[in-house]
Each structure stands twice: as C-alpha cells, then as structure tokens.
Coordinates of C-alpha atoms in Angstrom, one line a residue:
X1 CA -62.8 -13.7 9.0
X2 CA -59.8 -12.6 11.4
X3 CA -57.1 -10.7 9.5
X4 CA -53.5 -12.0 9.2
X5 CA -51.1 -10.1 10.9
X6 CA -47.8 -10.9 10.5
X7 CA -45.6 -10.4 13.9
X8 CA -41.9 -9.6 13.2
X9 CA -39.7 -10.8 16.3
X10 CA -37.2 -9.2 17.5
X11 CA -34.7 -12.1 16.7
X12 CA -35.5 -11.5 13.0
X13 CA -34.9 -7.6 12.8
X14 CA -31.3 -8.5 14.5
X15 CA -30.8 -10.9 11.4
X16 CA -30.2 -7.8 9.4
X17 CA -26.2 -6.8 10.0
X18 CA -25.7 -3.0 10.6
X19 CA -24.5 -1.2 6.8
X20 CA -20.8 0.9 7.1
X21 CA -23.4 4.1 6.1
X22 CA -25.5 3.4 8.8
X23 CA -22.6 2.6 11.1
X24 CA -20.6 5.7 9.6
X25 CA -24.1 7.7 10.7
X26 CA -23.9 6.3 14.3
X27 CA -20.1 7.2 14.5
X28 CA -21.0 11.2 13.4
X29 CA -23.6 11.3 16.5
X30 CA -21.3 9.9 19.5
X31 CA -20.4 13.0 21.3
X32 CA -16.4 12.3 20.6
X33 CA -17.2 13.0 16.7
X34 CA -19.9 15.8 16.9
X35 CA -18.6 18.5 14.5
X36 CA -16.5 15.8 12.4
X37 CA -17.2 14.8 9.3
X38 CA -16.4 11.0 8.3
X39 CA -14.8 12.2 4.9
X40 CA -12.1 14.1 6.9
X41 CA -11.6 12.1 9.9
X42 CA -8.0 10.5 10.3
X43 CA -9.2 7.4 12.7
X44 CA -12.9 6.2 12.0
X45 CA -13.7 3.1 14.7
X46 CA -16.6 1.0 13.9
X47 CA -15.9 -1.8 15.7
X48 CA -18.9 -4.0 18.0
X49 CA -22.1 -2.8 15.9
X50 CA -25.2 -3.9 17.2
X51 CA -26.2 -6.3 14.6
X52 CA -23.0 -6.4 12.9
X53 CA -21.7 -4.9 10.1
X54 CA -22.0 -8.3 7.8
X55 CA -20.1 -6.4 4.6
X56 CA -17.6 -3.9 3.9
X57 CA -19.6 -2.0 1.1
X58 CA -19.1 1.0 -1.5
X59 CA -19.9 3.4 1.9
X60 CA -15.8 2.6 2.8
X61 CA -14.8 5.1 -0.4
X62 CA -15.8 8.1 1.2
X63 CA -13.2 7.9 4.2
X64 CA -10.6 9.4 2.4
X65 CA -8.6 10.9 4.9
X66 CA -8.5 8.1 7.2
X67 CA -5.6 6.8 8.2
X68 CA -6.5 4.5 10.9
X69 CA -10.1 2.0 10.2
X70 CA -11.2 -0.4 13.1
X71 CA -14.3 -2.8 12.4
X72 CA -13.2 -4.9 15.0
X73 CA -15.6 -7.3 16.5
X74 CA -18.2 -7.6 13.8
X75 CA -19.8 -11.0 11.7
X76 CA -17.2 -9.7 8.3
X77 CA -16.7 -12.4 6.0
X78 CA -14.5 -10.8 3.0
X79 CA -12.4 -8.0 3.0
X80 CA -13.4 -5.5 0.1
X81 CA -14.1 -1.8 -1.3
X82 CA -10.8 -0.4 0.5
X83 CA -9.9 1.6 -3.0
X84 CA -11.1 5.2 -1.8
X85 CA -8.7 4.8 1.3
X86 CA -5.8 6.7 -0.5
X87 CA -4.2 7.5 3.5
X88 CA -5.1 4.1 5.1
X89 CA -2.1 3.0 7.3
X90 CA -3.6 1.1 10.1
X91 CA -6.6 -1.6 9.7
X92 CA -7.9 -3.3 12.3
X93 CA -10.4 -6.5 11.4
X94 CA -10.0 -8.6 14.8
X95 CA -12.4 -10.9 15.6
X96 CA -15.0 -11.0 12.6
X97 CA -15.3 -14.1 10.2
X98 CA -12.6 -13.5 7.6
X99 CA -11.3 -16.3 5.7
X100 CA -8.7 -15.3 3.4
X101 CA -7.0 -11.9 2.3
X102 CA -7.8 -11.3 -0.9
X103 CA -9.4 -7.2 -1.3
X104 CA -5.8 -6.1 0.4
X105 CA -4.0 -4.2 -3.1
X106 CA -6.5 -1.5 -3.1
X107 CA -4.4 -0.6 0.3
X108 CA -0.6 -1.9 -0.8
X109 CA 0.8 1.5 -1.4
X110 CA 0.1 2.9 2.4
X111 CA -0.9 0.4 4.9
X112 CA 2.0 -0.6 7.6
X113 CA -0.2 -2.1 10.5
X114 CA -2.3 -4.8 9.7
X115 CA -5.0 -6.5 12.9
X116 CA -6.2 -9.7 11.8
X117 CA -6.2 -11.5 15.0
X118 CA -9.3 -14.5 15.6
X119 CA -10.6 -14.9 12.3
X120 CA -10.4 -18.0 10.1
X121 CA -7.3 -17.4 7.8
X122 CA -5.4 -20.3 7.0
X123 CA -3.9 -19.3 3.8
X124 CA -1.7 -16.4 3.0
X125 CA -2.1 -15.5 -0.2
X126 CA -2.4 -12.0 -0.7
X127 CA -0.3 -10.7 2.3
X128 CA 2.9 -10.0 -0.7
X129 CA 1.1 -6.7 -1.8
X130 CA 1.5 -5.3 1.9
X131 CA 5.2 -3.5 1.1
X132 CA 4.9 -1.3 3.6
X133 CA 3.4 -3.5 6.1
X134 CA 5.6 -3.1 9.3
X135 CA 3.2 -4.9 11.7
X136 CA 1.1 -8.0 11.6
X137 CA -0.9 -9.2 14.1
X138 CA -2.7 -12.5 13.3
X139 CA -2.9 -14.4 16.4
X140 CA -6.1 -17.1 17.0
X141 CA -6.2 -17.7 13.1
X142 CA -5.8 -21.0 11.6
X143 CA -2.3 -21.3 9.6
X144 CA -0.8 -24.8 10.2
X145 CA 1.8 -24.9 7.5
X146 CA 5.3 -23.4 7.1
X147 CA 4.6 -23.2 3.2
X148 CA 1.8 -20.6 4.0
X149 CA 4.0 -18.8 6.9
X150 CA 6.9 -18.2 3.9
X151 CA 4.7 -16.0 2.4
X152 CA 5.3 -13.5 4.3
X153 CA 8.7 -12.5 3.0
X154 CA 7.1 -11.0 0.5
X155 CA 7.3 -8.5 3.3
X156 CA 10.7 -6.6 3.1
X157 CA 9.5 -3.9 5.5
X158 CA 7.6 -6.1 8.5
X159 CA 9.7 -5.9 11.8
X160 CA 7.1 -7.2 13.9
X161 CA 4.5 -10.1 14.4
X162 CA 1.9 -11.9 16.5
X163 CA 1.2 -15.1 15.4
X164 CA 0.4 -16.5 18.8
X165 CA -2.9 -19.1 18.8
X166 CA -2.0 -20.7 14.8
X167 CA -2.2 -24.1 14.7
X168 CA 1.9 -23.7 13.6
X169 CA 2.6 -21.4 16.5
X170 CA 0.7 -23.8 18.9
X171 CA 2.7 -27.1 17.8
X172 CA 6.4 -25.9 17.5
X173 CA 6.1 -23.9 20.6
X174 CA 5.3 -27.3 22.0
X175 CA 8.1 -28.7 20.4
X176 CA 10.1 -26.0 21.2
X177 CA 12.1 -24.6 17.9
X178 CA 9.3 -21.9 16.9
X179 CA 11.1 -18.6 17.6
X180 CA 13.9 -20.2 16.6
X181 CA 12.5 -21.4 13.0
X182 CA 10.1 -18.2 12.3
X183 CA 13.2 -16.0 13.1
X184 CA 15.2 -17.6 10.5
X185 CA 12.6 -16.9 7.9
X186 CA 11.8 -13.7 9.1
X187 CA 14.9 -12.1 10.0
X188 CA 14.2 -8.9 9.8
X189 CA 11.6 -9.2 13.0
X190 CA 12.1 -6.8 15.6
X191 CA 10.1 -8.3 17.9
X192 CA 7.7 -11.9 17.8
X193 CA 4.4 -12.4 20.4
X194 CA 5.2 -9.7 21.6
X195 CA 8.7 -10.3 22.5
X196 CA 11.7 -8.4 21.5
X197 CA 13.8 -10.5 19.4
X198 CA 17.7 -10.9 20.3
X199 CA 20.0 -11.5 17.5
X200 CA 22.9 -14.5 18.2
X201 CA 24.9 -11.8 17.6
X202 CA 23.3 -9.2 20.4
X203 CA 23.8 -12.5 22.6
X204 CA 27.4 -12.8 22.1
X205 CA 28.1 -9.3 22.4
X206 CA 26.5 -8.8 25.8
X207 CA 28.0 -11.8 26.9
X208 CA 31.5 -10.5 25.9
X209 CA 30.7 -7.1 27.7

C-alpha cells in the first residue's frame, strides 16, 4: 500500500501573512538596521512584506521609542495594539484593507501625521481622538458624504489634507465647489491635495498690492 504524502504548494505557505515579530526580525537584519534594536528605533518601516503582514498584533508594544511606523502596502484589515507606542507621531497604513478607524486613542495624545490613503474607509468615526493630528492623508478611500467629512473638525490642530480619489472629492470637483465647500468646514487648512490654500482675504490683499 503506497503511503500518503501530503504535498504543500507553494500557493498555500503564501496563505499565511507575515507576523509584526517576524517582520520586526527581518527589519533588525537589513544592513540599514544592523546594530539597532527595534525597542529604541525612532522610525521602524515594515511596509510590502512578502506575504503580508494580515494583523497588527501584541509585537507593536515593544516599539517604544518609535516615532515614525510605516506598514504600508500590506493585506491589514483593522487597526489595533498601538498602546505601547507612547512617542508615535507619524503612521503610515497606505494601501492595506482597512475599513474603519477604530484602535486610533491608544495614539491620541502624540500622533500629528496620519497616512491612510487606498484603503476602504467610508466612515469617520474615530478620527475626533487625533488632537494633535496636523496631517491627513486619505486619498483613494471611500467617503461619499459631507456628514462623515464634518467629522473632522473634531480636529482643531489639522492644517493639511489629501482627500483626493473619495467618492465626495471625485463628485464636487466635477461640479466644481469642492475646495470651496471643504475650506469652509475646514478653515484652518493650510493646504488641500496638495495645494496651498489662499484665504479670500490673502486674495484681496495681493490684489490691492
């Protein structure tokens, strides 16, 4: 009787996503890092693992000292386990699968530049805990209402925003009011899609000069 032998392809050990300890251990070897440990590293990118990192587990806590996290480019569904990041100002979560933006408050007390761009957002709940938050960039995302775009005056302290790619963005820049109509909400904005924003007032004054 011929003996079963089970053949794993290599399609199903890619089903397994990369772990953040696992990524966190690739990170220490690159050549850049040699000599650095994770714990005390100020910027920690693990962004475009091969497989992806699926979940942002317990392994986060022990960056304490980082100030700037990228998992950019990765299959993340949910934001989570940020608490340990007592220094975190800059987090970058482009293009993964992320859906809303709960898991942010562990982070509220330091983090001014938030990267959200291509993902699935469509609500904003959550974003108010962000009072530092000075940048948002959440382009290619799927917020089609101004109800959920309100939200963000919660923010006192954000001066600048990409929101190019929304469905909003998309159809009032087709209509042609949405700087307009964003600006008014937002008046604090410093600069919109990456364009600086010019106050009526600014206008009037260079035209009287």
């Amino acid at each position: 009787m011929t003996p079963f032998v089970s053949i794993v392809t290599s399609e199903a050990k890619m089903s397994k996503g990369t772990t953040i300890k696992d990524a966190l251990a690739k990170w220490g070897e690159a050549e850049e890092n040699k000599g650095t440990s994770a714990a005390e590293a100020k910027k920690v990118l693990l962004f475009f693992q091969i497989p992806p990192i699926e979940k942002m587990d317990a392994s986060l806590s022990t960056l304490s000292a980082c100030e700037h996290l990228s998992l950019t480019t990765n299959c993340i569904e949910k934001i989570a386990n940020l608490n340990g990041l007592k220094n975190l100002k800059i987090l970058s979560l482009g293009r993964n699968n992320i859906k809303n933006l709960n898991g942010l408050e562990a982070v509220a007390d330091t983090l001014q530049e938030l990267w959200i761009s291509y993902n699935s957002i469509e609500k904003l709940k959550g974003i108010q805990v962000l009072k530092k938050l000075k940048v948002l960039y959440m382009s290619n995302n799927s917020v089609k209402d101004w109800g959920e775009f309100d939200k963000l005056t919660g923010l006192p302290c954000l001066v600048e925003l990409l929101f190019v790619g929304n469905p909003l963005e998309v159809k009032h820049s087709e209509e042609g009011d949405w700087s307009a109509r964003s600006c008014k909400v937002l008046p604090n904005l410093k600069k919109l899609d990456g364009v600086p924003v010019i106050k009526q007032e600014e206008e009037e004054e260079g035209e009287e000069g």
